[in-house]
XYZ file of C-alpha atoms in Angstrom:
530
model
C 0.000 0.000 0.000
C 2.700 2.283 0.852
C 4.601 1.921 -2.402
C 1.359 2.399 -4.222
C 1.208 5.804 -2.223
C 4.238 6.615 -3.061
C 4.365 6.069 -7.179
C 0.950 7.832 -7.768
C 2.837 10.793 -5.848
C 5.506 10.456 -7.512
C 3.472 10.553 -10.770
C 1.412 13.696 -9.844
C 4.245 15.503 -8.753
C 6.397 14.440 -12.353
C 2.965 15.592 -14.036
C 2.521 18.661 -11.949
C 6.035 19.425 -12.422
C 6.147 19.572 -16.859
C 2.658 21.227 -16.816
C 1.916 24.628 -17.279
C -1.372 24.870 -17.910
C -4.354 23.083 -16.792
C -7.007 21.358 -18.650
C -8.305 23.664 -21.726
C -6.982 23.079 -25.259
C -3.859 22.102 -26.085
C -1.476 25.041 -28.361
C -0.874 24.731 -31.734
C 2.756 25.393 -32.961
C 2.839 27.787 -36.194
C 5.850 27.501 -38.541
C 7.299 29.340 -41.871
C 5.090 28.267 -44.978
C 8.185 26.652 -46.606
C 9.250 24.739 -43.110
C 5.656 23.595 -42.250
C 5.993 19.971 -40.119
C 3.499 17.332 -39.304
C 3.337 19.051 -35.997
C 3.037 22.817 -37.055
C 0.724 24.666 -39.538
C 1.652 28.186 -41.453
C -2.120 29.234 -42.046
C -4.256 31.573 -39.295
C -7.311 31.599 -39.216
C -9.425 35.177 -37.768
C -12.886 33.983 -36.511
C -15.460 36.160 -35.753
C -17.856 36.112 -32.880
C -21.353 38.140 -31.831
C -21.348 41.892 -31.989
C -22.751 43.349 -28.677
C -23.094 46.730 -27.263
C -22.911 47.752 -23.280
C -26.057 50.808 -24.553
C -28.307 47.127 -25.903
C -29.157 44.593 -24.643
C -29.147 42.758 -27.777
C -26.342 41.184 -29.560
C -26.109 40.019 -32.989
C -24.113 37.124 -35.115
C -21.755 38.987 -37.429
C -23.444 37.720 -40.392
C -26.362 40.508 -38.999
C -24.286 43.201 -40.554
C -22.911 43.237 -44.013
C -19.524 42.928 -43.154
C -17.377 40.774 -45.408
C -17.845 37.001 -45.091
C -16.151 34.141 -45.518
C -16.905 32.316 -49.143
C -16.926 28.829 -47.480
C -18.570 29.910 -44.402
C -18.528 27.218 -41.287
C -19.164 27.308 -37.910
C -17.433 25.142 -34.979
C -18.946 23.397 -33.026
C -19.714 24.951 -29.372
C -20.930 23.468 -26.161
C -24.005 24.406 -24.169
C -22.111 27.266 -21.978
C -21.680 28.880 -25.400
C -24.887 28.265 -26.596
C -26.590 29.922 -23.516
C -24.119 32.762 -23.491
C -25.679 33.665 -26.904
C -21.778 33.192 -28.473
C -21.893 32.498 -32.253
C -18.782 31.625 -33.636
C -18.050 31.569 -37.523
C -15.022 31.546 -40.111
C -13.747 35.003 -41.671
C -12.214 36.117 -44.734
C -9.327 37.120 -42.807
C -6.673 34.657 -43.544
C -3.003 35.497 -42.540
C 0.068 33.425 -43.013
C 2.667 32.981 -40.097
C 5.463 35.431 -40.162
C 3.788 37.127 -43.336
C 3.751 40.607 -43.325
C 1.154 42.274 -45.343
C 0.184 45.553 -46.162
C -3.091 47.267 -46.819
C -4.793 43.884 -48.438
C -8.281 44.579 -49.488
C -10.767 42.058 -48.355
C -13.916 43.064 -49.986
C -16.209 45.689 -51.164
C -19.568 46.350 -50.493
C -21.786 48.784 -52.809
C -25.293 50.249 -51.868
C -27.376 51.871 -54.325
C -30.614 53.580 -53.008
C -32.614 51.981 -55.930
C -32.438 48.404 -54.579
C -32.559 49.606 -50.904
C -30.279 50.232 -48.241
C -31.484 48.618 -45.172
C -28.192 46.787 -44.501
C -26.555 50.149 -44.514
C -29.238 51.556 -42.032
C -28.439 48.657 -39.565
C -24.825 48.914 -39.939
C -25.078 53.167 -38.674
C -27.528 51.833 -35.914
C -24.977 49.527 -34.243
C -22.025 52.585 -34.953
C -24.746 54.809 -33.389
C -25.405 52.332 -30.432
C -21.428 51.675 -30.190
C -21.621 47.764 -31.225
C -18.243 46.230 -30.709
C -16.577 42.916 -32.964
C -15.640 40.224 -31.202
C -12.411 38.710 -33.014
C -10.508 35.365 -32.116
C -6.922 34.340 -33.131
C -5.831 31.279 -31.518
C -8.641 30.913 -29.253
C -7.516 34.241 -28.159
C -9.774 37.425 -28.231
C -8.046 40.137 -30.572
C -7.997 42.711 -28.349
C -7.610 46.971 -28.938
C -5.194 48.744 -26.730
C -5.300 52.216 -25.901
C -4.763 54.602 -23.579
C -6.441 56.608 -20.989
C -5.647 60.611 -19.930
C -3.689 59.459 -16.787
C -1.788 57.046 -18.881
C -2.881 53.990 -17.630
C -2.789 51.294 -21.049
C -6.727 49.432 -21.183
C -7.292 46.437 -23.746
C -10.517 45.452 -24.654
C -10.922 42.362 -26.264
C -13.994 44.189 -28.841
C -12.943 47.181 -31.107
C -16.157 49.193 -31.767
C -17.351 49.200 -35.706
C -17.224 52.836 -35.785
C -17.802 56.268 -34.081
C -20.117 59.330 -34.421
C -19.928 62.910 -33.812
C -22.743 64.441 -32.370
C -24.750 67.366 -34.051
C -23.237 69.583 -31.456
C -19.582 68.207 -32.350
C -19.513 66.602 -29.257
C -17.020 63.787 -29.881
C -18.472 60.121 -28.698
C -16.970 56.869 -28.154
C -13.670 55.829 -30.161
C -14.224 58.966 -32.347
C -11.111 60.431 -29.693
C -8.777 58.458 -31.237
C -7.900 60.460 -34.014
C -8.728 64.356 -34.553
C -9.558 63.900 -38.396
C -13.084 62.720 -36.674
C -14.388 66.088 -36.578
C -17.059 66.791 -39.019
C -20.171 67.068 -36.753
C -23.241 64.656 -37.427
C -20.961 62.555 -38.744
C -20.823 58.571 -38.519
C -17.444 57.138 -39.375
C -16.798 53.397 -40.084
C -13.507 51.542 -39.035
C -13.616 49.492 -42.540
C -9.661 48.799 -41.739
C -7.188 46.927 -38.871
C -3.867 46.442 -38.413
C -3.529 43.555 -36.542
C -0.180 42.631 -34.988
C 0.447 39.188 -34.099
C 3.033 38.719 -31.341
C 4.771 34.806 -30.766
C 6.572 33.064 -28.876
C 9.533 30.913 -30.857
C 10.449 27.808 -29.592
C 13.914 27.688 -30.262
C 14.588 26.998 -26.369
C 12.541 24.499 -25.936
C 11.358 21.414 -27.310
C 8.492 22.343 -29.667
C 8.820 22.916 -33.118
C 7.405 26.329 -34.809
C 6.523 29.047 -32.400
C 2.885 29.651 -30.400
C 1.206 32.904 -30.677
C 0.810 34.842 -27.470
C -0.599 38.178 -28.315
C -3.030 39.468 -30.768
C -3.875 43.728 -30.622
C -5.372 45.641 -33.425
C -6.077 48.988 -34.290
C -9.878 50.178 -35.564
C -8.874 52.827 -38.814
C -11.042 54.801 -41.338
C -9.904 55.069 -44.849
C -11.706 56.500 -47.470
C -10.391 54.136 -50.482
C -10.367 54.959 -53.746
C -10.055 52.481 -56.767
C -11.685 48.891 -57.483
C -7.790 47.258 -57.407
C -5.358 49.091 -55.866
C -5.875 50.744 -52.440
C -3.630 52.658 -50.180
C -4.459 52.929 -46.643
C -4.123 56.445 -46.215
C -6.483 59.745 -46.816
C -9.700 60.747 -45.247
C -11.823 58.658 -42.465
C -14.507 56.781 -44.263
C -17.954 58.744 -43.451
C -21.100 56.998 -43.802
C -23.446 59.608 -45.731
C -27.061 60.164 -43.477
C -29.529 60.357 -46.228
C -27.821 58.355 -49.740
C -28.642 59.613 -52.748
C -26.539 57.480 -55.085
C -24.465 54.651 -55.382
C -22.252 54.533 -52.087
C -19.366 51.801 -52.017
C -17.537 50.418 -49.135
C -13.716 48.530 -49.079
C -12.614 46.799 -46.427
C -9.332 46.190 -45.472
C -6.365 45.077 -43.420
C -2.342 44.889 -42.521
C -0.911 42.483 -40.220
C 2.755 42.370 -38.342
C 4.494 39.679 -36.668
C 6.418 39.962 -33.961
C 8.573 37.934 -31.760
C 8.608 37.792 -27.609
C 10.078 35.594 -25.917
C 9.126 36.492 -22.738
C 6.324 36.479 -22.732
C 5.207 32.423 -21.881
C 2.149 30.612 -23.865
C 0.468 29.481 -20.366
C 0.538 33.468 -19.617
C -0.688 34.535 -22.799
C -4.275 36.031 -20.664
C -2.466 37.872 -18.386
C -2.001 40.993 -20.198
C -5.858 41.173 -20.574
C -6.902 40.548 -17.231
C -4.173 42.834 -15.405
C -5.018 45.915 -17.897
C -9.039 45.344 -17.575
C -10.741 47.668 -15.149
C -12.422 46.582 -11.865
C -10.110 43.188 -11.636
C -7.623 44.183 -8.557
C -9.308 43.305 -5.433
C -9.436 46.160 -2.895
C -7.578 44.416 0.439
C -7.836 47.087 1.902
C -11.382 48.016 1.525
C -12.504 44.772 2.352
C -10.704 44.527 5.572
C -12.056 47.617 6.682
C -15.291 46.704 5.954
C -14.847 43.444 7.468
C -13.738 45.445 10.861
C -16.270 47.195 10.787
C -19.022 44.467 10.678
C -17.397 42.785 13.316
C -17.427 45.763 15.539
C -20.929 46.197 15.159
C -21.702 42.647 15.879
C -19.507 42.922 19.181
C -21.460 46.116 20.042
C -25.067 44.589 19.745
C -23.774 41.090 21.492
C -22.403 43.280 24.164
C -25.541 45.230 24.768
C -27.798 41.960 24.292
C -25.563 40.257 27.178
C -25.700 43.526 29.602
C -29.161 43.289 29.123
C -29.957 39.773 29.396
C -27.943 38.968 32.448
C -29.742 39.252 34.526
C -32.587 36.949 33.089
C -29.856 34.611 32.692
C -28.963 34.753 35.821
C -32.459 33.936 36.829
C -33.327 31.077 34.630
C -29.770 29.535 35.351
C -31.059 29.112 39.136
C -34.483 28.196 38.299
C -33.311 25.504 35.744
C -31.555 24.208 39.521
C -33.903 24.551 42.033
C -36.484 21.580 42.381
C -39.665 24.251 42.692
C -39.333 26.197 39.906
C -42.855 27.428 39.097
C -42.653 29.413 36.055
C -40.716 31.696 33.717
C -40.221 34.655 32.645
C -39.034 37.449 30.271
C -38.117 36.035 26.791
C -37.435 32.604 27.677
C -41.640 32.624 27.969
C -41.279 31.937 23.817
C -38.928 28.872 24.026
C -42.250 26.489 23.604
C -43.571 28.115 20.486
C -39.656 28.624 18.902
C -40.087 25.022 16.419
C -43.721 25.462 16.333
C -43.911 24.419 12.059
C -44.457 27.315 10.236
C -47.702 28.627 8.419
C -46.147 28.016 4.525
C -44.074 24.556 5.609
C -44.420 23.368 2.222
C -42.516 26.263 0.670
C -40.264 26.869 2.889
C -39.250 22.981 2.841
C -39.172 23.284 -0.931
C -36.801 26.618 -1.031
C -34.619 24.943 1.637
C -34.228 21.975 -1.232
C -33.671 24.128 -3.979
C -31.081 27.086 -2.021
C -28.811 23.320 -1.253
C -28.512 22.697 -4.662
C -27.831 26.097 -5.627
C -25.273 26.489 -3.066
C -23.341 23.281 -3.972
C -23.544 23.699 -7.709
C -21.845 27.369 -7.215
C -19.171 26.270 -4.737
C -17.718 23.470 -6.185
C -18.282 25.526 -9.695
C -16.661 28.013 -8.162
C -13.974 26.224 -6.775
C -13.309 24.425 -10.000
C -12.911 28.005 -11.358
C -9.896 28.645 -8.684
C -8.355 25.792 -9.380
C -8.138 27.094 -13.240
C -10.071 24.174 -14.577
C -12.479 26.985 -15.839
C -10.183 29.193 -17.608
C -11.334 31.937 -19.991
C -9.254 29.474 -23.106
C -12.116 27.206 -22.485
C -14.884 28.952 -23.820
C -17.784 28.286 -22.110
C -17.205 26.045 -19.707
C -17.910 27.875 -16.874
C -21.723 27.721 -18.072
C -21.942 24.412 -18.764
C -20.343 23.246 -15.272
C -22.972 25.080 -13.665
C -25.537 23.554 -15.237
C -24.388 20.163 -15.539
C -23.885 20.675 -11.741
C -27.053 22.128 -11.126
C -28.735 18.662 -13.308
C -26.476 15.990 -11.085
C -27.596 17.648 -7.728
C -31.104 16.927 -7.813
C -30.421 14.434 -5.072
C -29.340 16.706 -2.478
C -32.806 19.175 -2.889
C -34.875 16.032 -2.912
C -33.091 14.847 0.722
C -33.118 18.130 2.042
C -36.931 19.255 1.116
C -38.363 15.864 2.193
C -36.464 15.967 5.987
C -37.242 19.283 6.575
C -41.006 18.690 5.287
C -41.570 15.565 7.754
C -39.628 17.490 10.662
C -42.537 20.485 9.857
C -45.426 17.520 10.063
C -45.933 17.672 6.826
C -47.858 14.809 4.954
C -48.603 15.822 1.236
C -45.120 14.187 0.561
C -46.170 13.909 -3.345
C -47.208 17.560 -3.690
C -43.573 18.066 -1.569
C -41.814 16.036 -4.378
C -42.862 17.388 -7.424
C -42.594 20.972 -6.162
C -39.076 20.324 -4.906
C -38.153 19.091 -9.017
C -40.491 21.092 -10.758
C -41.153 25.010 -9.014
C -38.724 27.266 -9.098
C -36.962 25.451 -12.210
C -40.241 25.803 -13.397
C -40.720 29.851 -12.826
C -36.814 30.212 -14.308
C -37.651 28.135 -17.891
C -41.042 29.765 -18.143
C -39.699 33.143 -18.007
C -35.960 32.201 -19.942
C -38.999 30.676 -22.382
C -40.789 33.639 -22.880
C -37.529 35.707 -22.803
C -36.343 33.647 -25.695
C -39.389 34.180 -27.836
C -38.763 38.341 -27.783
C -34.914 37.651 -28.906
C -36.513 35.411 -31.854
C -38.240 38.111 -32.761
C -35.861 40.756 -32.507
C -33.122 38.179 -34.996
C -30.868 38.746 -31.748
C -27.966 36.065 -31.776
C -28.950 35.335 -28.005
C -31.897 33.590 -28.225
C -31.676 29.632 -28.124
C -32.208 27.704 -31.024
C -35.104 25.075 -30.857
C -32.443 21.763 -30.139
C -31.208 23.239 -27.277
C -34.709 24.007 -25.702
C -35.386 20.486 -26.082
C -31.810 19.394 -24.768
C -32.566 21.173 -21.350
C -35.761 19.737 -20.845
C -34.228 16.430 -21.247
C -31.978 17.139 -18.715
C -34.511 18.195 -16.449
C -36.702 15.759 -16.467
C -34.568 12.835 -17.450
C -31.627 13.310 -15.158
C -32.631 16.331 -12.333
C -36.236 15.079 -11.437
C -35.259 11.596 -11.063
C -32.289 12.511 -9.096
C -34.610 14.924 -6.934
C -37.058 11.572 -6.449
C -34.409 9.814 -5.425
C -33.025 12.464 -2.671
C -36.582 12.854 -1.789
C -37.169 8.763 -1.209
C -33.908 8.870 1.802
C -34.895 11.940 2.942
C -38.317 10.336 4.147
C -36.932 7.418 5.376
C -35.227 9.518 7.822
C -36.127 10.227 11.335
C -37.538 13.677 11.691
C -34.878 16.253 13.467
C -35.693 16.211 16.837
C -35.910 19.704 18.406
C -33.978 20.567 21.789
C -37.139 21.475 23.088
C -40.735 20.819 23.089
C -43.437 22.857 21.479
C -46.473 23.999 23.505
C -49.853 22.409 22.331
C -51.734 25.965 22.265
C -49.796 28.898 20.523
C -49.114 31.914 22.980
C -51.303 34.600 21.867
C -49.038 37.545 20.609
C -49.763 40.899 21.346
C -50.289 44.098 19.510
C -47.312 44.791 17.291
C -45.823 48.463 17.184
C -45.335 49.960 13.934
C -41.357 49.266 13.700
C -41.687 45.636 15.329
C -43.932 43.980 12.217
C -41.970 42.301 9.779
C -41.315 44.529 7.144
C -40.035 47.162 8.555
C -38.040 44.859 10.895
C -36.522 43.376 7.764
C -35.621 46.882 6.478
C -34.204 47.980 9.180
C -32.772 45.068 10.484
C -30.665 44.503 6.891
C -29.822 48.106 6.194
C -27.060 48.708 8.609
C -24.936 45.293 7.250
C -26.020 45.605 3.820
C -24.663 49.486 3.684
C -21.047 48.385 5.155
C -20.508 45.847 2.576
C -22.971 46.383 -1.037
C -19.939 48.490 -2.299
C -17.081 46.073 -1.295
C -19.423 42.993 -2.478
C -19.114 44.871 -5.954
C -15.615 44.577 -6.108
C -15.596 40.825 -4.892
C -17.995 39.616 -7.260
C -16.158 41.574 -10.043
C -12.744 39.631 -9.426
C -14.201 36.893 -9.330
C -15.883 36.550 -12.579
């Protein structure tokens, strides 16, 4: 047994010790096209993703817009995080060559001629208008769009907005700061060009062939080209006329760079996102302060609930002793009606069931997330733990409802069941249902296609309400908890309530104080760790 113990150490601490990045995808090694190896490729391929917008709430597949598309269009495959995430990956025209540099290459043109209607125009100014933003990959890596602030503090986004307006007033909106040629008021320009550097890691140290790319940045431009066949990226920002009056033509185009780093490692590759994104360092500070102060408050009320008290401590610690105790007083009068089962048992039982398997699905999802199985690479994966979780813990609601329904008295154990498996996920699809339908009708890239509907209700009631059955079978079986003490036959009648002492206000006040020492920090924690 003990040299078992010690190889599979042994083997996780070789396996441990040659990794550098947990499970995700594996990299791909790029070479020269005239040194390209069974274990390298030359050819990159840009995919594009949904356009969103932080003014909508709407996003849209790229294929919404008439940008330029790929003649041989396809689509990889995604998993259900992705799916549900509204993420709608597809191939580009944008095809580079590793170590290539190019030069102002011209993609495509587009031409719109009022005659035959310019509606694709018209939706291409409302997402400029609305500050829509592309989503590119290279390498499973967003393409991200570096700039600067006024403090000069670097920010990368991974979107680059599809273009900028100037307001009627010339007041100068969005990326429109990024160049003074944007000037003309009410004026929308269009970024029709990029130039994309690719930065890579060689792997002439190590023992890989080809190199692995590490960085990808761009930056949006507006050219106004001329000519069918030759362009030069240079000129006047591309402005999209307001009312068009005759034949209006649009060329896209792009340059890329390579560059090498070698310091910069592939497992590290996210870091320069993450560390430049706003809202990702967590505020120590802040949150032990906040943290102090909660516990000082706490230690104030105790303190002034024991000085209080005491003495009615005091008093029921000697009557508890003496053999002629006759009655009690003070609070300790409430002890018998304390586990007296409450008025909506049912619900409560069934909330009880379905808060446990909420809480374990976002632990250990949580949890899985920390230990990097989760990483950003993986695209979503975080979604698809959750609800794979949130399927394979039935059990644990079932269990839980069911005990706490039979410690409450409770005998509709049926009605307990199929409320436990079937109300609140009910209330969640109905509305995510109905939600769905409005995206449909709005052609929004978020809403769920048809297969995947049907995939989640097999989960559900395939795998989750037998599960919850299941739970619900041992959880009945089990002895009722037994209460430390007994509950009085007939209820003590309770008194006139003051205005401050009924429930709602209670619960106002009651949360108000905690809640104002830590909403802000809570911000901040919940923000690091998504």
């Amino acid at each position: 047994m003990e040299r078992c113990l010690r190889l599979l150490l042994l083997l996780l601490g070789s396996g441990l010790g040659s990794a550098f990045y947990l499970p995700g995808l594996a990299p791909v090694s790029f070479c020269e096209e005239q040194k390209v190896k069974d274990n390298c490729k030359s050819q990159i391929e840009l995919l594009v993703n949904r356009l969103d917008s932080a003014e909508s709430v709407l996003p849209y597949e790229y294929d919404a817009f008439d940008f330029c598309k790929d003649e041989n269009e396809r689509h990889p495959s995604e998993n259900l995080g992705q799916v549900l995430f509204g993420e709608r990956i597809a191939s580009s025209p944008y095809k580079f060559t590793f170590n290539k540099n190019e030069t102002c290459q011209k993609v495509c043109q587009k031409t719109y001629d009022p005659k035959s209607g310019v509606s694709a125009l018209d939706f291409i100014k409302k997402g400029i208008q609305l500050n829509y933003q592309h989503h590119w990959i290279i390498d499973n890596m967003p393409v991200t769009w570096c700039y600067y602030f006024e403090d000069g503090q670097k920010y990368c986004s991974p979107g680059f907005p599809v273009g900028c307006t100037i307001t009627a007033d010339g007041r100068v909106k969005d990326a429109c700061v990024i160049n003074s040629e944007f000037n003309k008021k009410d004026t929308i320009y269009l970024f029709n060009h990029v130039d994309i550097i690719i930065t890579y890691h060689s792997g002439k140290d190590e023992n890989w062939d080809g190199a692995r790319l590490v960085a990808a940045r761009l930056e949006p431009k507006s050219y106004k080209h001329t000519g069918d066949k030759a362009i030069k990226c240079e000129g006047p920002p591309m402005e999209i006329p307001k009312d068009l009056t005759s034949k209006f033509q649009i060329t896209y185009s792009y340059s890329v760079i390579f560059q090498e780093n070698d310091t910069i490692k592939w497992a590290s590759r996210w870091d320069y996102i993450l560390e430049s994104m706003q809202h990702t360092n967590i505020q120590w500070f802040s949150i032990m302060n906040s943290l102090v102060i909660v516990l000082f408050l706490s230690g104030m009320v105790a303190m002034i609930m024991l000085r209080t008290l005491h003495k009615d401590i005091a008093r029921y610690n000697q009557i508890d002793s003496s053999e002629d105790a006759q009655e009690e007083f003070g609070w300790k009068l409430v002890h018998g009606d304390i586990f007296r089962p409450p008025m909506k048992g049912m619900l409560l039982s069934v909330f009880l069931g379905q808060g446990t398997q909420i809480f374990i699905m976002t632990f250990i999802t949580l949890f899985l997330a920390c230990l990097g199985f989760l990483s950003p690479a993986n695209r979503g994966a975080l979604m698809t733990c959750a609800v794979v979780l949130w399927v394979l813990l039935g059990t644990p609601a079932g269990y839980v409802s069911a005990r706490m329904y039979k410690t409450f008295g409770g005998e509709r154990w049926k009605s307990n069941v199929l409320l436990t498996a079937l109300l609140c996920p009910g209330i969640i699809f109905a509305d995510f249902f109905v939600m769905n339908v409005i995206l449909l009708a709005k052609g929004s890239s978020a809403a769920i296609p048809f297969g995947t509907l049907v995939a989640i209700l097999a989960m559900w009631f395939g795998i989750s309400v037998p599960l919850t059955f299941l739970g619900a079978y041992f959880g009945f079986k089990e002895r009722a908890i037994e209460h430390p003490v007994r509950t009085n036959q007939i209820p003590r009648q309770i008194p006139t309530q003051s205005f401050f002492t009924k429930p709602f206000p209670g619960i106002i006040m009651g949360g108000i104080l905690p809640f104002g020492c830590i909403f802000i920090q809570l911000f901040f924690i919940l923000n690091s760790i998504w």
